[in-house]
Coordinates of C-alpha atoms and ligand atoms in Angstrom, one line a residue:
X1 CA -25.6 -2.6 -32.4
X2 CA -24.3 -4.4 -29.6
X3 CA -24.5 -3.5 -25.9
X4 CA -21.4 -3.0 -23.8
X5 CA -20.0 -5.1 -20.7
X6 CA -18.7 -2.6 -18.1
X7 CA -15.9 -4.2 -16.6
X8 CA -15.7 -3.0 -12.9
X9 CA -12.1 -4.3 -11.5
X10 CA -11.9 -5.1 -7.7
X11 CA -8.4 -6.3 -7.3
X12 CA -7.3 -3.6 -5.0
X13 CA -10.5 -4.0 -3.0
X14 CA -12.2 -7.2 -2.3
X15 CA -9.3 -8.5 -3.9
X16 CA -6.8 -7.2 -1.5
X17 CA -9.2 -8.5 1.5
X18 CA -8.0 -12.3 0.8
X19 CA -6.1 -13.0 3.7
X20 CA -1.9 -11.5 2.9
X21 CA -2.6 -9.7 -0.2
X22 CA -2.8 -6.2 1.3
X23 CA -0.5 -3.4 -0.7
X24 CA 1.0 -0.6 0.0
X25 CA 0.3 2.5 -1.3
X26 CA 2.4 2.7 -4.6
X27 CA 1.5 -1.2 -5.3
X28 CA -2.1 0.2 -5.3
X29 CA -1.0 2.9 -7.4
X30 CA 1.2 1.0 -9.7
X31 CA -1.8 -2.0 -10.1
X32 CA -4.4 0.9 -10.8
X33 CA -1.8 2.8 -13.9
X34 CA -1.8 -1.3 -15.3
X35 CA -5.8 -1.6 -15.0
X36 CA -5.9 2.4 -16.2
X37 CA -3.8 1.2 -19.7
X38 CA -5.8 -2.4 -19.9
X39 CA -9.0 0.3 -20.3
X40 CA -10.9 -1.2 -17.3
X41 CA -13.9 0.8 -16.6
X42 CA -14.1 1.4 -13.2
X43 CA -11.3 1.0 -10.6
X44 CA -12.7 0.4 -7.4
X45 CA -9.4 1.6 -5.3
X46 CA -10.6 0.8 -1.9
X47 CA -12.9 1.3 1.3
X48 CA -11.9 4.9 2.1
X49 CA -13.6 5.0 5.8
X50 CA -11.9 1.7 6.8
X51 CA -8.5 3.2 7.8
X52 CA -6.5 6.4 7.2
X53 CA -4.1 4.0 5.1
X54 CA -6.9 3.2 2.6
X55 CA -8.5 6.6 2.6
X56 CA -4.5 7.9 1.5
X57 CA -4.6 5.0 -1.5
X58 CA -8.3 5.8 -2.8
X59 CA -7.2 9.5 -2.8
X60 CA -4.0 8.7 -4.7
X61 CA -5.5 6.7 -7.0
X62 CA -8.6 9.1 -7.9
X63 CA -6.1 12.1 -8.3
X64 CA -3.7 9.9 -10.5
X65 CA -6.2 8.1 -12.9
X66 CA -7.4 9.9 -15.9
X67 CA -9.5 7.4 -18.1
X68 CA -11.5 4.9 -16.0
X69 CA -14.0 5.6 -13.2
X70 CA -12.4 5.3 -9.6
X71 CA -14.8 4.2 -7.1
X72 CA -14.7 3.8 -3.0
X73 CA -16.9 1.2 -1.7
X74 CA -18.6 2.7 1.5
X75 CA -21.0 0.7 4.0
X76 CA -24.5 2.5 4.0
X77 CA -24.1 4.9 6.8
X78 CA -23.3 9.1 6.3
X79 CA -19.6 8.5 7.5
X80 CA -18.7 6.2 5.3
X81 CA -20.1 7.8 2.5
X82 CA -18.2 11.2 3.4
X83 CA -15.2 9.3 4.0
X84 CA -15.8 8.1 0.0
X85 CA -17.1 11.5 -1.5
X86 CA -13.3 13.0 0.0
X87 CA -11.3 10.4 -1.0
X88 CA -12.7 11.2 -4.8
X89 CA -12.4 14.2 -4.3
X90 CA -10.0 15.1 -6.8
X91 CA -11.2 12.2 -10.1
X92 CA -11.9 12.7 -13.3
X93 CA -14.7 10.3 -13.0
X94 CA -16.0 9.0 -9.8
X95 CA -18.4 6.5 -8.1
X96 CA -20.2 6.1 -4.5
X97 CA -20.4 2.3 -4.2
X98 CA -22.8 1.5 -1.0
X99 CA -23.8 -1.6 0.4
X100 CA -26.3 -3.3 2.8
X101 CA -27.1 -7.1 3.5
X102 CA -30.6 -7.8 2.8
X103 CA -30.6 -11.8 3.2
X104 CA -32.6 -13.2 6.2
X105 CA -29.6 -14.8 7.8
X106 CA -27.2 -11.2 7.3
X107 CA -30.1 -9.0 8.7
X108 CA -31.4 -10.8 11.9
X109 CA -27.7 -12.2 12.6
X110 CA -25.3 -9.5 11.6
X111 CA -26.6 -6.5 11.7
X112 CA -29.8 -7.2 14.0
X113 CA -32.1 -5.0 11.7
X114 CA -35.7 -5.6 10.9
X115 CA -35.9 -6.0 6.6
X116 CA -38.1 -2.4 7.6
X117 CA -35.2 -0.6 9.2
X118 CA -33.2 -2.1 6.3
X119 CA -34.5 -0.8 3.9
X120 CA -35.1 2.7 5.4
X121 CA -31.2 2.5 5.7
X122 CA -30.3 2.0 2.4
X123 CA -32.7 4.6 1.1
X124 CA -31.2 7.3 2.6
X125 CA -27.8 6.3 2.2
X126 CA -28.5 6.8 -2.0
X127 CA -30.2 10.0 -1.4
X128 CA -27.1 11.2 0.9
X129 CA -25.1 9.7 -1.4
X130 CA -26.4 10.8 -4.3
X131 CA -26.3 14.7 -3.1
X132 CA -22.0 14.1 -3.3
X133 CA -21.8 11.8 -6.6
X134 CA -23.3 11.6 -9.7
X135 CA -22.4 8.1 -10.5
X136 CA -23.9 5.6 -6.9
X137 CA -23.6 2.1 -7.6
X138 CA -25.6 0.4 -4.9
X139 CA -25.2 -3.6 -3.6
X140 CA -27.6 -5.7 -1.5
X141 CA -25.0 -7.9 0.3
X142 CA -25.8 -11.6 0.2
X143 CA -28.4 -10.5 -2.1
X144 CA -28.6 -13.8 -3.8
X145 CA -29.3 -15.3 -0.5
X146 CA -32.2 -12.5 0.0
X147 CA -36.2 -12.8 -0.8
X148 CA -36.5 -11.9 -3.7
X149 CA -40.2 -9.6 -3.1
X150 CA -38.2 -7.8 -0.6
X151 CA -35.0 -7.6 -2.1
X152 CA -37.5 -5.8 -5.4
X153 CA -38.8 -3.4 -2.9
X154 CA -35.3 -2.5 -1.8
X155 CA -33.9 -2.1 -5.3
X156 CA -37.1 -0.4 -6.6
X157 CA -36.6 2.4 -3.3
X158 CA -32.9 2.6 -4.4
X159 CA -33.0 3.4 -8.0
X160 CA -36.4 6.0 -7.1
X161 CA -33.1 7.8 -4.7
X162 CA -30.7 7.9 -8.0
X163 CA -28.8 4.9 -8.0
X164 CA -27.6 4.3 -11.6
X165 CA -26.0 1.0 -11.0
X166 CA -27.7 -1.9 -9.3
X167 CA -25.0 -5.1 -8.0
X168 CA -26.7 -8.2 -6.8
X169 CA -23.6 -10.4 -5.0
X170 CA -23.4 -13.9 -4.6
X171 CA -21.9 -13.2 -1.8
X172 CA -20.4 -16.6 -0.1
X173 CA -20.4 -18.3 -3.3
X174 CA -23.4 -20.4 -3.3
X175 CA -25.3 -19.8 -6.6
X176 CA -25.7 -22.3 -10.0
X177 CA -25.3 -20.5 -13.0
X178 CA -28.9 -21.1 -14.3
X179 CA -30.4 -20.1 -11.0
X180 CA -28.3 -17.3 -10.3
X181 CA -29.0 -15.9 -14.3
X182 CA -32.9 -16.8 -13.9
X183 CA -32.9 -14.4 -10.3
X184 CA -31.5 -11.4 -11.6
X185 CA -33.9 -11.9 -14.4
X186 CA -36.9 -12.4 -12.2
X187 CA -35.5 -9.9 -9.8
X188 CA -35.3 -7.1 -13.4
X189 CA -38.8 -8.0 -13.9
X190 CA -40.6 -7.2 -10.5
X191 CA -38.6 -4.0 -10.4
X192 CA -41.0 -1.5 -12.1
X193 CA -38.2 0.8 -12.2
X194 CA -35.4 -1.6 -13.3
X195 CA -35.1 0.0 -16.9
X196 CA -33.0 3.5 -15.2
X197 CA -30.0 0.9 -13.8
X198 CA -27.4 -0.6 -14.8
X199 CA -27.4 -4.1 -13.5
X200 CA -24.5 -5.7 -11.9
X201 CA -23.2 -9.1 -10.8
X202 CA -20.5 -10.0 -8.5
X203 CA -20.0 -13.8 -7.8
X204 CA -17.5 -15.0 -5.5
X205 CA -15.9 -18.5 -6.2
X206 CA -16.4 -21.3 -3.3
X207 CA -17.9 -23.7 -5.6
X208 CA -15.4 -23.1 -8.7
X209 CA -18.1 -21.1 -10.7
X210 CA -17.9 -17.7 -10.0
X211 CA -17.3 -16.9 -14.3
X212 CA -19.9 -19.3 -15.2
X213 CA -22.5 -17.7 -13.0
X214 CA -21.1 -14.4 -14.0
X215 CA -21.5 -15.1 -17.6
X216 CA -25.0 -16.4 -16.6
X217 CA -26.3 -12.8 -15.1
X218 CA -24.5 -11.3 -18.4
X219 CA -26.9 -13.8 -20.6
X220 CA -29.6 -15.0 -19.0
X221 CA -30.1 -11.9 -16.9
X222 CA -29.5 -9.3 -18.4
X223 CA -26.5 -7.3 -16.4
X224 CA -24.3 -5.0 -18.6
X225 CA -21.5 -5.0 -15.5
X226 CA -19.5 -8.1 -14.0
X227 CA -16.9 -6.8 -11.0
X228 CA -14.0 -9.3 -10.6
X229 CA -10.5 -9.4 -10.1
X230 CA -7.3 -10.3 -11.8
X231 CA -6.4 -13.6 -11.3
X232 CA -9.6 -14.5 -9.5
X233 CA -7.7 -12.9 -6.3
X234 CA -10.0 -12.2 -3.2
X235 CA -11.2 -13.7 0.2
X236 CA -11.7 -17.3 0.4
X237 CA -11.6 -19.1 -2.9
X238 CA -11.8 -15.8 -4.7
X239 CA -13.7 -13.1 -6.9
X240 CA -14.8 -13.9 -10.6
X241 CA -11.7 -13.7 -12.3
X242 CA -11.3 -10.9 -14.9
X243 CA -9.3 -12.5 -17.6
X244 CA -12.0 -15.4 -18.1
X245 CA -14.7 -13.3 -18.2
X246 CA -13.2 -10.7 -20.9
X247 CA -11.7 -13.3 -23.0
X248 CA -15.2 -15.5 -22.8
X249 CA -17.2 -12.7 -23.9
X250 CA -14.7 -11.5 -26.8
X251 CA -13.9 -15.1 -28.1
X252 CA -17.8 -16.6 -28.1
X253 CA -19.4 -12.9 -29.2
X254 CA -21.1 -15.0 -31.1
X255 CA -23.2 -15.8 -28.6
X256 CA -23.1 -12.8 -25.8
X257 CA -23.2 -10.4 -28.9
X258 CA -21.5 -8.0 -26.6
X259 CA -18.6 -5.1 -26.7
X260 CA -15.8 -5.1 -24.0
X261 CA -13.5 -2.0 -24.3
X262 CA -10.5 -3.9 -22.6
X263 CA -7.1 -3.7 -24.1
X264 CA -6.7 -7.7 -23.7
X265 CA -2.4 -7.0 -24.6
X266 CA -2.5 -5.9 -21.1
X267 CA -3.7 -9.0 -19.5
X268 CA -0.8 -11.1 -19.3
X269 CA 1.2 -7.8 -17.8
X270 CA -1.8 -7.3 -15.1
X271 CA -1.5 -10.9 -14.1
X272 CA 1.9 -10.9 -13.3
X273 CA 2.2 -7.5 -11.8
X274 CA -0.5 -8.5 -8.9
X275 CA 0.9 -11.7 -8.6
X276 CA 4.3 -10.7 -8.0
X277 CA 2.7 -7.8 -5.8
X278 CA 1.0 -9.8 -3.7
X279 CA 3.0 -13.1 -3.5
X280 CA -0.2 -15.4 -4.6
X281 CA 1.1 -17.5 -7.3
X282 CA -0.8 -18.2 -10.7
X283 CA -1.1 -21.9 -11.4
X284 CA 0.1 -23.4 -14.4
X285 CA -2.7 -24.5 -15.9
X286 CA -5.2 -21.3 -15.0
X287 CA -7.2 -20.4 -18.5
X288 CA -5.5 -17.2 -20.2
X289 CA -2.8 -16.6 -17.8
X290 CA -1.4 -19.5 -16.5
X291 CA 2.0 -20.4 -17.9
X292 CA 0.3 -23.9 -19.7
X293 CA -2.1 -21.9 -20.8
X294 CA -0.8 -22.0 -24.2
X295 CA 2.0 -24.4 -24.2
X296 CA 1.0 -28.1 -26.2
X297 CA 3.0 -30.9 -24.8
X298 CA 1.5 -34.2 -27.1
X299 CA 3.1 -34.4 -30.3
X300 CA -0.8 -34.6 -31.9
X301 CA -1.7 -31.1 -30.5
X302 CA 1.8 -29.9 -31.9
X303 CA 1.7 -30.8 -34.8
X304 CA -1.9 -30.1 -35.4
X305 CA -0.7 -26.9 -34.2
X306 CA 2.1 -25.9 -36.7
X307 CA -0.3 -27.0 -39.4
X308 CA -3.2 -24.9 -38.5
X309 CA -2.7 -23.0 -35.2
X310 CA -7.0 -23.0 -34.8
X311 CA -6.7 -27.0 -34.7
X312 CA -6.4 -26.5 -31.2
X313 CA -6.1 -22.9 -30.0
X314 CA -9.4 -20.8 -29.5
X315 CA -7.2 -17.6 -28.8
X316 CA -3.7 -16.5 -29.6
X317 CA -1.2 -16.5 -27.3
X318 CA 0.1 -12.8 -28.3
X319 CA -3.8 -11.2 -28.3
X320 CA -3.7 -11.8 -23.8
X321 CA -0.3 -10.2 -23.7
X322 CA 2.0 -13.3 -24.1
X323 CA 4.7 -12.1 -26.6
X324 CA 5.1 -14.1 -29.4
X325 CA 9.0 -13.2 -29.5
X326 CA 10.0 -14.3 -26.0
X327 CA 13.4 -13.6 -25.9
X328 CA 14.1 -10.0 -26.2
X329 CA 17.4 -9.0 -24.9
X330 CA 20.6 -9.6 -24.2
X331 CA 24.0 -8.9 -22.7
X332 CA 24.2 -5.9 -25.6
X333 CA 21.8 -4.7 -25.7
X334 CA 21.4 -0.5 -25.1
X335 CA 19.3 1.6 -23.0
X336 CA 17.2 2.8 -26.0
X337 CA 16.3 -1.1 -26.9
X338 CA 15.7 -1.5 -23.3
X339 CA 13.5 1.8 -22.7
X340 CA 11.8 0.3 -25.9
X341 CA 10.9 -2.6 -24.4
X342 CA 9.7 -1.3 -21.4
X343 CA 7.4 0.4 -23.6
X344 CA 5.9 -2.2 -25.3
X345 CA 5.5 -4.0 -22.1
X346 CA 3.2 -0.7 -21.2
X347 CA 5.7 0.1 -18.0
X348 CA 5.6 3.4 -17.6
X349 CA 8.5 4.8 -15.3
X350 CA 8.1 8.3 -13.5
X351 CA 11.2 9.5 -14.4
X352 CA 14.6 9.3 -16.5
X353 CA 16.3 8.6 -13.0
X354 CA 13.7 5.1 -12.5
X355 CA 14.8 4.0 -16.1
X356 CA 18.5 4.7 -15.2
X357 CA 18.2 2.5 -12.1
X358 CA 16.1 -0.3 -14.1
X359 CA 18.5 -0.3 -16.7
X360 CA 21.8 -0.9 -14.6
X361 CA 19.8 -3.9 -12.8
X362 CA 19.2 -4.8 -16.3
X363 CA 23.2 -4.9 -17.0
X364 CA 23.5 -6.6 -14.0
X365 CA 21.2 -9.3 -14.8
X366 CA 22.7 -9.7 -18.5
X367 CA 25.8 -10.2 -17.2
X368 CA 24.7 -13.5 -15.2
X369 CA 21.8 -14.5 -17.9
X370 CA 22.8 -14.8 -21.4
X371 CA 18.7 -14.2 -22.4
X372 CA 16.9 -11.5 -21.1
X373 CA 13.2 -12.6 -21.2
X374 CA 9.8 -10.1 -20.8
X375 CA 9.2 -12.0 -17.2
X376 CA 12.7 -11.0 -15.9
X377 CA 12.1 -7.5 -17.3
X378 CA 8.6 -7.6 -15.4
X379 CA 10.4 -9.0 -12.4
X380 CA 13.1 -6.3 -12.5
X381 CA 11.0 -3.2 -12.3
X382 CA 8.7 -4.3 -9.6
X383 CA 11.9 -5.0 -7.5
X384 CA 11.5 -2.1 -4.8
X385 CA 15.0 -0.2 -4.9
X386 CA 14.0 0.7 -8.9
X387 CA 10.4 1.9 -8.1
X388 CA 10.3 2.8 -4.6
X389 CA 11.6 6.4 -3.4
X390 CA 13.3 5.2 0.0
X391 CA 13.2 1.6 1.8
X392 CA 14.1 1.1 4.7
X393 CA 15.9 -2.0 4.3
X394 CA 18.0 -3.1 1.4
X395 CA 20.3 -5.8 0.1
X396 CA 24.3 -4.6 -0.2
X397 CA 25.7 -8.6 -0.6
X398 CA 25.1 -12.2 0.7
X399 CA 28.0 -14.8 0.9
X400 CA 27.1 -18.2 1.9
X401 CA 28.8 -21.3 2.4
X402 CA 27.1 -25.2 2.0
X403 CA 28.3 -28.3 1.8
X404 CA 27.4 -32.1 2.5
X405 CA 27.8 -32.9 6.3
X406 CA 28.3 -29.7 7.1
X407 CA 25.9 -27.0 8.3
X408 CA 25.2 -23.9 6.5
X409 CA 26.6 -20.7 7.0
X410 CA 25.9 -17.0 5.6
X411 CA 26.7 -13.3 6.1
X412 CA 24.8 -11.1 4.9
X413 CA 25.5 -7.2 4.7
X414 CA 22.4 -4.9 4.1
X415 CA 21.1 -1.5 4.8
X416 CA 19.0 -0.5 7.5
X417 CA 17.9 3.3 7.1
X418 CA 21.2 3.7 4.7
X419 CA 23.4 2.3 7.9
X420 CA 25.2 -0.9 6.9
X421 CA 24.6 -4.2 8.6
X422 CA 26.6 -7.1 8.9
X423 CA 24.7 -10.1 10.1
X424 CA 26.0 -14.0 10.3
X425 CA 24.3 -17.3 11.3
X426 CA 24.4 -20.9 10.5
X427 CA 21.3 -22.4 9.8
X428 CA 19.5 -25.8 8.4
X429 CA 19.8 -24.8 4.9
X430 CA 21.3 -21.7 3.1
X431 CA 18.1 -20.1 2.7
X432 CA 17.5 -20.3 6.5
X433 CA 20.7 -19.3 7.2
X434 CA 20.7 -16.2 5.7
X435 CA 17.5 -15.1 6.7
X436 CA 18.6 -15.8 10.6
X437 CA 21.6 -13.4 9.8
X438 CA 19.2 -10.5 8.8
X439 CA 16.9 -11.2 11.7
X440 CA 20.0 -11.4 14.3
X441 CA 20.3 -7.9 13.9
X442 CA 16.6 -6.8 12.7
X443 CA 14.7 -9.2 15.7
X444 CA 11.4 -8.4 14.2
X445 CA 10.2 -10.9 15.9
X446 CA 7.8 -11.6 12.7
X447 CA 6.4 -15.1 12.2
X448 CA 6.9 -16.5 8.7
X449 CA 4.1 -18.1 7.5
X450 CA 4.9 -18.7 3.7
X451 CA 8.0 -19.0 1.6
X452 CA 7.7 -20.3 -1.8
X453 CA 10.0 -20.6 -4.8
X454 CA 8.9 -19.8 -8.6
X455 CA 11.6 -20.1 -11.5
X456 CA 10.3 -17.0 -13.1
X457 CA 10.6 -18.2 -17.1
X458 CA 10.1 -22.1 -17.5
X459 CA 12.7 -24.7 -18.9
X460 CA 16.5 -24.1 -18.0
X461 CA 17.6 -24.2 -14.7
X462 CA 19.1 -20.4 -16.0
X463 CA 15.8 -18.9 -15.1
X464 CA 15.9 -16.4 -12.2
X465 CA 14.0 -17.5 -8.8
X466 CA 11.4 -15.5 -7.7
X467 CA 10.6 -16.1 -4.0
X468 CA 7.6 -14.8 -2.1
X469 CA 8.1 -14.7 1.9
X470 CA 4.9 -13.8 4.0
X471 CA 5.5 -12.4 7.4
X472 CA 3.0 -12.3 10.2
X473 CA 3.5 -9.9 13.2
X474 CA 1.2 -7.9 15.8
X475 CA -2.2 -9.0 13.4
X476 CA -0.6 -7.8 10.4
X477 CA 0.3 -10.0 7.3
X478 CA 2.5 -9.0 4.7
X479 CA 4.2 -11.0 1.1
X480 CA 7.9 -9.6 0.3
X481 CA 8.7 -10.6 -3.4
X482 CA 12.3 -10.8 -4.5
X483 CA 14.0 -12.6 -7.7
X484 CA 17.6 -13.7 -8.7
X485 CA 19.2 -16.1 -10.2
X486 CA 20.7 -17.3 -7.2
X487 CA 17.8 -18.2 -4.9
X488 CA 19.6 -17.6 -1.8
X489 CA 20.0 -13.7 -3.3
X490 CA 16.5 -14.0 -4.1
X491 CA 15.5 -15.1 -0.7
X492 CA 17.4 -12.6 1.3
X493 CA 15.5 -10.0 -1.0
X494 CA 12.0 -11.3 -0.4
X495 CA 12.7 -11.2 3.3
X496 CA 14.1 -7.3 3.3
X497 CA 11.1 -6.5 1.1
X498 CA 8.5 -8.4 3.6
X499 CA 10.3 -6.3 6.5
X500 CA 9.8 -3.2 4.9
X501 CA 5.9 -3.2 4.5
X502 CA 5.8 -4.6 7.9
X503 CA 7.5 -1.2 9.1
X504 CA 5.6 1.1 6.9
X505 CA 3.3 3.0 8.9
X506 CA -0.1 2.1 6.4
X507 CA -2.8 0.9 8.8
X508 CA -5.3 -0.8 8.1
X509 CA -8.2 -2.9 9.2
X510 CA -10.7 -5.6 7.3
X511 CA -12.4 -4.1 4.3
X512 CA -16.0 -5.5 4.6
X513 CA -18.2 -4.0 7.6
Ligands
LIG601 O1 -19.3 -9.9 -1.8 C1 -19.9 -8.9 -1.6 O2 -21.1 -8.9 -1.2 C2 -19.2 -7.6 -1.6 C3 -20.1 -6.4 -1.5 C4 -19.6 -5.5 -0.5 C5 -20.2 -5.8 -2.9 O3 -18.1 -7.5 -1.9
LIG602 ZN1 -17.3 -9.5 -2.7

């Protein structure tokens, strides 16, 4: 029989610590319901103790997920761990996942500890720990970076206190797959204990080979969990992305001879969703979800393709969540073919009233796009007047006026707190100008520090635009997504979007102590 990969997702975690991908609170929630359907194993929501915002979000999530594990991520100290221990309060299933550095550099430089006090410190943190949770994972921070005969004795002390999962980080991206593998198998073997732990790796990507060193702990060293992210997302260059690692070990079980209980239809769906969440864009040619990452362009892969489709494709298309069937509706189409789609796209919306509101965008749309594609439907429900209860600031209409030789011009009318707005400005370009109309009355006094344009589905100039605006204000960085057809529309969207979650009241501060 084979063994089974626990797949331990981070996204809303270490992933949302990459500089302008933080979330709100029902992004978190809706990311976590996507991860919950893809049958991820463990969820970890947060850093409860960090903030009152993140404590609210690791409590929301553990009372609203049923099937996977949610875990909080606390530093190894009694506050934090409380902080955790409350926050899951109310899961089905939960984990206390505590850390401490134990590399040379992290201990004398960062936290000014002898190796001693170290690993006194993490001790009792699993045994106070383990008192509030069953389940403890337990990391050695820049533990690839850490002597290995101490790191042993730390890990040995740890697993004698109850931890059941054991995560050695490559912390700052430094490893080589062989020598990363060969460590945690050398590190497994001076453990006398090491057989009552899960082992763990978590690989972050400065050198491009977070997977690969991933998939080297899986082989070489024995771990049965890899943590990473969707789309690679997290500080720096990254986490180990989830997608690679999942589709690696299903399509070569041949050679990792191992189970992984994802539901891979739901990859595709999880990609997009944090990507339009958080504004960070996929790149075309990024294995398994990148929009090349099944499209042949030379005529010999074609037609080697439409002869026998394994000529040149390792995995299909439709098994990550890319439909085969792109186009799905249309101008008349009805609610029920609509709610059905939604379905099969595994969107679950709260309430009749939600499907309602998606559906008469969805008319909307129709009217202006003859084909309907699964990205525009993706697009449409994350757009924050169908999901969201009340926003602060909303689109009513945009006119704008350009021309050669002339210099822009746009009103725009929108609501602020259900009040109407009407705001005018010229500008360098239609985009800018509309943008200045909204801040003429708004003066958030926000820096923008990103816009980008996306067409949303590839080929025709028909495709909506899906802008991402990133606003910086008073330390706080925050993406507003928006998507039109008209890019203007789409624009003025993003920006109301970005100036809503700078106004929300979630604070928060960095997620790593
Ligand atoms: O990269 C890292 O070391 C971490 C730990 C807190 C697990 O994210
Ligand atoms: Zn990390």
């Amino acid at each position: 029989m084979s063994d089974k990969l626990i797949i331990f997702d981070t996204t809303l975690r270490d992933g949302e610590q990459s500089p302008g991908a933080s979330m709100t609170k029902d992004e978190k929630l809706r990311i976590a319901r996507q991860l919950e359907r893809m049958k991820v194993d463990v969820i970890e929501a947060g850093f409860a103790a960090s903030s009152n915002g993140d404590f609210d979000c690791v409590q929301a999530i553990a009372n609203a997920i049923k099937e996977s594990t949610v875990c909080s991520l606390a530093r190894a100290n009694d506050r934090d761990i409380s902080r955790a221990a409350a926050a899951l309060a109310g899961a089905q299933r939960s984990r206390i996942h505590t850390f401490i550095a134990t590399s040379p550099l992290h201990m004398e430089k960062k936290l000014r500890m002898t190796p001693e006090e170290v690993l006194e410190q993490a001790r009792q943190s699993v045994r106070f720990a383990r008192n509030l949770c069953a389940d403890i994972e337990f990391s050695a921070e820049d533990g690839y970076r850490s002597e290995l005969d101490f790191l042993a004795r730390v890990v040995e002390a740890v697993i004698n206190e109850g931890a059941t999962t054991i995560n050695i980080p490559d912390t700052v991206g430094y490893a080589i797959p062989e020598l990363y593998g060969n460590f945690i198998k050398t590190l497994r073997e001076k453990v006398p204990n090491s057989d009552k732990a899960i082992w763990s790796v978590h690989c972050h990507n400065d050198l491009g080979m977070a997977v690969a060193n991933s998939l080297s702990g899986v082989k070489l060293g024995g771990a049965r969990q890899v943590e990473c992210t969707i789309n690679g997302l997290g500080e720096r260059a990254g986490n180990c992305s989830l997608e690679e690692i999942v589709m690696a070990v299903r399509t070569r079980r041949d050679y990792f001879d191992l189970d992984v209980g994802i539901d891979t239809t739901q990859i595709v769906p999880a990609s997009r969703m944090v990507s339009q969440t958080t504004g960070f864009v996929v790149q075309p040619n990024k294995a398994v979800v990148g929009a090349n990452a099944f499209a042949h362009a030379s005529g010999i892969h074609q037609d080697g393709v439409l002869k026998a489709r394994d000529t040149y494709e390792i995995m299909r298309a439709e098994d990550v969540g890319w439909s085969a069937n792109k186009i799905v509706l249309g101008k008349l189409s009805g609610r029920n073919a609509f709610k059905q789609r939604l379905q099969d796209l595994g969107i679950e919306m709260e309430s009749e009233t939600e499907i309602n509101t998606a559906f008469a965008k969805f008319k909307e749309l129709a009217d202006r796009k003859a084909e309907i594609f699964d990205e525009d439907i993706l697009a449409l429900v994350s757009d924050e007047s169908v999901t969201a209860e009340k926003e602060q600031y909303g689109l009513v209409s945009l006119a704008q006026h350009s021309e050669t030789g002339e210099r822009p011009h746009a009103s725009v009318v929108f609501t602020v707190d259900g009040r109407e707005m009407h705001g005018q400005s010229d500008g360098n370009g239609p985009v800018d100008a509309s943008l200045k109309a909204i801040e003429s009355h708004v003066k958030s006094g926000a820096e923008l520090v990103l816009y980008s344009v996306n067409a949303i589905t590839s080929g025709s100039t028909e495709s909506q635009g899906e802008v991402t605006v990133r606003l910086q204000h008073g330390g706080r960085v925050v993406n507003g997504v928006g998507a039109d057809p008209d890019i203007v529309v789409a624009s003025a969207k993003a920006y109301l979007s970005a100036l809503n979650k700078l106004h929300s009241k979630a604070d928060r501060v960095a997620a790593q102590g």
